[in-house]
Coordinates of C-alpha atoms in Angstrom, one line a residue:
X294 CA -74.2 -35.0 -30.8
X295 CA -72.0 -33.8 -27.7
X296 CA -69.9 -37.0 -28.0
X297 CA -69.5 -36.6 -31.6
X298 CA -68.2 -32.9 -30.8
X299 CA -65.7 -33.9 -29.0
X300 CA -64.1 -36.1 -30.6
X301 CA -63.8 -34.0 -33.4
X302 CA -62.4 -31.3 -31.3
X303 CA -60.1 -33.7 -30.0
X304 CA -59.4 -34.8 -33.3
X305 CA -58.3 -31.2 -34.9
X306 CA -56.1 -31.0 -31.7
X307 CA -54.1 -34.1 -32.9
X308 CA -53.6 -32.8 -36.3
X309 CA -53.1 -29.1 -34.8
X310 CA -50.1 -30.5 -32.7
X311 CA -48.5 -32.7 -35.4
X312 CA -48.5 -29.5 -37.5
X313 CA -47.1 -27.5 -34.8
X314 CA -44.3 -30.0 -34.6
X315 CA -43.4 -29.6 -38.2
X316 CA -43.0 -26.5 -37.7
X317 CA -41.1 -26.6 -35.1
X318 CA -43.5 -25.1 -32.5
X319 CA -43.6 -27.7 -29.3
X320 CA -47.0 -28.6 -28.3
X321 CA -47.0 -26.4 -25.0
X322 CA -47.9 -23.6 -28.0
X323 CA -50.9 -25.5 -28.7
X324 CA -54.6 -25.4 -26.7
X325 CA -54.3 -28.7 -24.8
X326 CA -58.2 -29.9 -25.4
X327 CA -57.3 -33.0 -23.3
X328 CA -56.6 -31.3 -20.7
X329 CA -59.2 -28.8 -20.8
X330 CA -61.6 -31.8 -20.9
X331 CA -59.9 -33.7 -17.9
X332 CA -60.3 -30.9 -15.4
X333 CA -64.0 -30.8 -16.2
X334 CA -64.2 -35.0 -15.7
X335 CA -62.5 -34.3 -12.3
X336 CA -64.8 -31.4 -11.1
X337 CA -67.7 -34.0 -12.4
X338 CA -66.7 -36.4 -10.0
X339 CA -65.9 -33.8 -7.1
X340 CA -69.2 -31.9 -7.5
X341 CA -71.8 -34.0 -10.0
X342 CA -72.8 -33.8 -13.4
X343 CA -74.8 -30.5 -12.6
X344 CA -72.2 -28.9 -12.3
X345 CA -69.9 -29.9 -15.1
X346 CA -73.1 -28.8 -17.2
X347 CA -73.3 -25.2 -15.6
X348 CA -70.0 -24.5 -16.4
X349 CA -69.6 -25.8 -19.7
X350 CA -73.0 -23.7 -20.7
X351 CA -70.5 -20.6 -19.6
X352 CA -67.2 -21.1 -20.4
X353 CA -67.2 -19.7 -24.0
X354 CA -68.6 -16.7 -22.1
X355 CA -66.6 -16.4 -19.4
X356 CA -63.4 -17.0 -21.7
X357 CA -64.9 -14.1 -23.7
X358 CA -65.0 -12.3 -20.6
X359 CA -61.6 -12.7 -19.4
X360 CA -60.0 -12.8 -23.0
X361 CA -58.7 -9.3 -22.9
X362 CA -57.9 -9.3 -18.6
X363 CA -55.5 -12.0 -19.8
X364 CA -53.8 -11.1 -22.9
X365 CA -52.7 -8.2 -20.9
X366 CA -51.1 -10.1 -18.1
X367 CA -47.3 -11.5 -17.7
X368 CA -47.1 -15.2 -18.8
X369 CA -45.2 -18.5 -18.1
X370 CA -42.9 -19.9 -20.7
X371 CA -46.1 -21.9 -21.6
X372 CA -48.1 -19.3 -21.9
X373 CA -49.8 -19.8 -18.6
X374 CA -50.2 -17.1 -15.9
X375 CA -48.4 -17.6 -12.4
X376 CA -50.8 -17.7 -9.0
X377 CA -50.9 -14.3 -7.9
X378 CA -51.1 -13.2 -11.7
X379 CA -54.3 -15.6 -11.3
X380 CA -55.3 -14.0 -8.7
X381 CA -55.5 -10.8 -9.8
X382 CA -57.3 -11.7 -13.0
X383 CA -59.6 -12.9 -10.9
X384 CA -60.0 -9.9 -8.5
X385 CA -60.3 -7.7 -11.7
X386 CA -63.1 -10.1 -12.9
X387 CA -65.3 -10.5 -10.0
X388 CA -64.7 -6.4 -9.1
X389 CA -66.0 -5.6 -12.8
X390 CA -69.1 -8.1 -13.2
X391 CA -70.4 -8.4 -9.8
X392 CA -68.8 -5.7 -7.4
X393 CA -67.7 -8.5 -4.9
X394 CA -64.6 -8.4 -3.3
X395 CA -63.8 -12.3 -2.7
X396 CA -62.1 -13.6 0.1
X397 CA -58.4 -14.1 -0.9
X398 CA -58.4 -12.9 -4.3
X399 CA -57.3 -9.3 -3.0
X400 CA -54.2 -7.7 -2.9
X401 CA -52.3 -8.1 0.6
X402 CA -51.9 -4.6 1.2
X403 CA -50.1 -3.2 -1.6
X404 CA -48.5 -6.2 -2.9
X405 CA -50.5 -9.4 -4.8
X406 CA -49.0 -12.1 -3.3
X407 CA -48.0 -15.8 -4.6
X408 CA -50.5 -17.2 -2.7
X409 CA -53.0 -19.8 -4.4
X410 CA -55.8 -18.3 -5.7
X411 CA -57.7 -21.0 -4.9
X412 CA -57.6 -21.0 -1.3
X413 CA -60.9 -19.2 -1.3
X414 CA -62.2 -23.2 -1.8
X415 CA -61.2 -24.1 1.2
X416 CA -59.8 -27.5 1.7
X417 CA -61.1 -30.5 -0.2
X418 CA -61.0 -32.1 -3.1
X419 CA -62.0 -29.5 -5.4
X420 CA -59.1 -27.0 -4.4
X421 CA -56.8 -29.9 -4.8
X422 CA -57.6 -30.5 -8.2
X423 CA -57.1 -26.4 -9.3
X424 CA -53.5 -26.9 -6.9
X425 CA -52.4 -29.6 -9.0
X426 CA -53.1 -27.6 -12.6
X427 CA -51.9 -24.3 -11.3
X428 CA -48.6 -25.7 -9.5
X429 CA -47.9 -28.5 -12.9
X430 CA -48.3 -25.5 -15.4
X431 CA -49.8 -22.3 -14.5
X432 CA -53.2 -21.1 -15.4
X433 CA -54.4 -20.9 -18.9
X434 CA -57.6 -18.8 -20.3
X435 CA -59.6 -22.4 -19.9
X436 CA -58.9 -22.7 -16.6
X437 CA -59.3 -19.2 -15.3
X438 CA -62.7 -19.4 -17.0
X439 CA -63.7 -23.2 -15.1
X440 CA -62.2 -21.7 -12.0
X441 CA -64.5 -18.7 -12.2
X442 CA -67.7 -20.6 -13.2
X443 CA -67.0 -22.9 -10.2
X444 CA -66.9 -19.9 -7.6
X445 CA -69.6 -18.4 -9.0
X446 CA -71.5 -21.7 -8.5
X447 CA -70.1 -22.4 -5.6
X448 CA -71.2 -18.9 -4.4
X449 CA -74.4 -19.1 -5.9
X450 CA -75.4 -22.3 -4.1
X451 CA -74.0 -20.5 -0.7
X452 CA -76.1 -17.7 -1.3
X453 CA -79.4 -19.9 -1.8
X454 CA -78.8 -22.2 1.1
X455 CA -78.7 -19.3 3.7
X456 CA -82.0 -17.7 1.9
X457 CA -83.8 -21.0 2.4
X458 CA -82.6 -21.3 6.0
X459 CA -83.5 -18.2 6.5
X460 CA -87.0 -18.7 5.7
X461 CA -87.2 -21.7 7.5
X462 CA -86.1 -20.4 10.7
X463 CA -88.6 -17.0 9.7
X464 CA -91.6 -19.9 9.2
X465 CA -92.2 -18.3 5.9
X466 CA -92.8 -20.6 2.9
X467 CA -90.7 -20.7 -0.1
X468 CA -93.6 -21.7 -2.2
X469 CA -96.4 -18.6 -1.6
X470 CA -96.0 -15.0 -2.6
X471 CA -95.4 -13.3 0.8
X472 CA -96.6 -9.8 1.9
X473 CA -94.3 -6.5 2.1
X474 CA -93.6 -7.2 5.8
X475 CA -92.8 -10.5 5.9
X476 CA -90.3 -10.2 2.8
X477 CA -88.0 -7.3 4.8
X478 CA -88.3 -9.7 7.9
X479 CA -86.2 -12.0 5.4
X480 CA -84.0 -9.5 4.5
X481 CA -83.6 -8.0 8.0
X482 CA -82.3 -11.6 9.1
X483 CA -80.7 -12.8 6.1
X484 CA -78.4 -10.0 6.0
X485 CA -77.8 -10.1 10.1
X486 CA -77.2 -13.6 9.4
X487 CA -74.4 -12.4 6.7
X488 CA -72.9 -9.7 8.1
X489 CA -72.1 -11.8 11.7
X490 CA -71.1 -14.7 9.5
X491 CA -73.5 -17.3 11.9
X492 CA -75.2 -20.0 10.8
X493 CA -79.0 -18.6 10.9
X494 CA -80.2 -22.5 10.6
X495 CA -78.9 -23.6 13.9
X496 CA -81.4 -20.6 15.3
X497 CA -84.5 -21.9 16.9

């Protein structure tokens, strides 16, 4: 049913862009489906097939979201948003929802710089693939929203790997309710672990 989804999706793109050309509109006007479908085949292959099914389960959502962050903001030619534009959609978004202030998606001093808004990935093969979108075109609506969903994720997984380390060096188990005391022992170290930005699995 999936398959057959798509392929009508990609279908009334087709006949959207041959209309559009009649009209004398050029295709960059159009949603580009095919694109919007390759980005989440190359995060697939970067990150697994979990993954690709998280953030499809919230894109409509986070589009939704972001919707009227980006109608507000100065566009491309193509309709697209520019990096630090990006970047401050981003800010905004994370600010709003969670109250996090991410690592390179805030202002440098008073000025939002050009700088990718993607560098908060690191260096790999998942940054390289949001690069290549963001420095071919810009940044549409569909890819602020698979950027988004792939921090969060990204975040999310962070988050739950230092818990379970933390536990493990602690000797607690993850599988058994724990008492009062042993649960702010958790919190005590999970947050040390945090603030000091160590690695709490390498204690013994």
């Amino acid at each position: 049913l999936a398959h057959l989804f798509m392929v009508l999706a990609l279908a009334s793109a087709v006949q959207q862009t041959s209309a559009s050309a009649f009209r004398g509109k050029t295709p960059v006007d159009e949603p580009d489906l095919f694109q919007d479908i390759a980005i989440l085949d190359q995060l697939e292959e970067a990150l697994g097939a979990s993954h690709r099914r998280a953030t499809e389960q919230r894109i409509w959502s986070l589009s939704k979201s972001l919707s009227s962050i980006f109608r507000a903001l100065p566009k491309t030619d193509r309709g697209t948003v520019s990096a630090a534009t990006a970047r401050y959609a981003i800010h905004r978004f994370f600010h709003g929802r969670h109250g996090w202030q991410v690592k390179g998606m805030t202002a440098g001093g008073q000025m939002w710089s050009s700088s990718s808004p993607v560098s908060t990935l690191g260096s790999g093969s998942v940054r390289d693939i949001f690069e290549e979108r963001l420095g071919a075109r810009g940044f549409d609506l569909h890819d602020l929203a698979v950027l988004v969903a792939t921090l969060e994720k990204l975040i999310h997984s962070e988050v739950v790997e230092r818990l379970e380390a933390t536990y493990k060096t602690l000797g607690k188990p993850l599988d058994r309710k724990l008492d009062k005391h042993s649960v702010l022992d958790i919190i005590d170290a999970y947050m040390a672990s945090w603030l000091a930005r160590y690695d709490i699995s390498q204690m013994s």
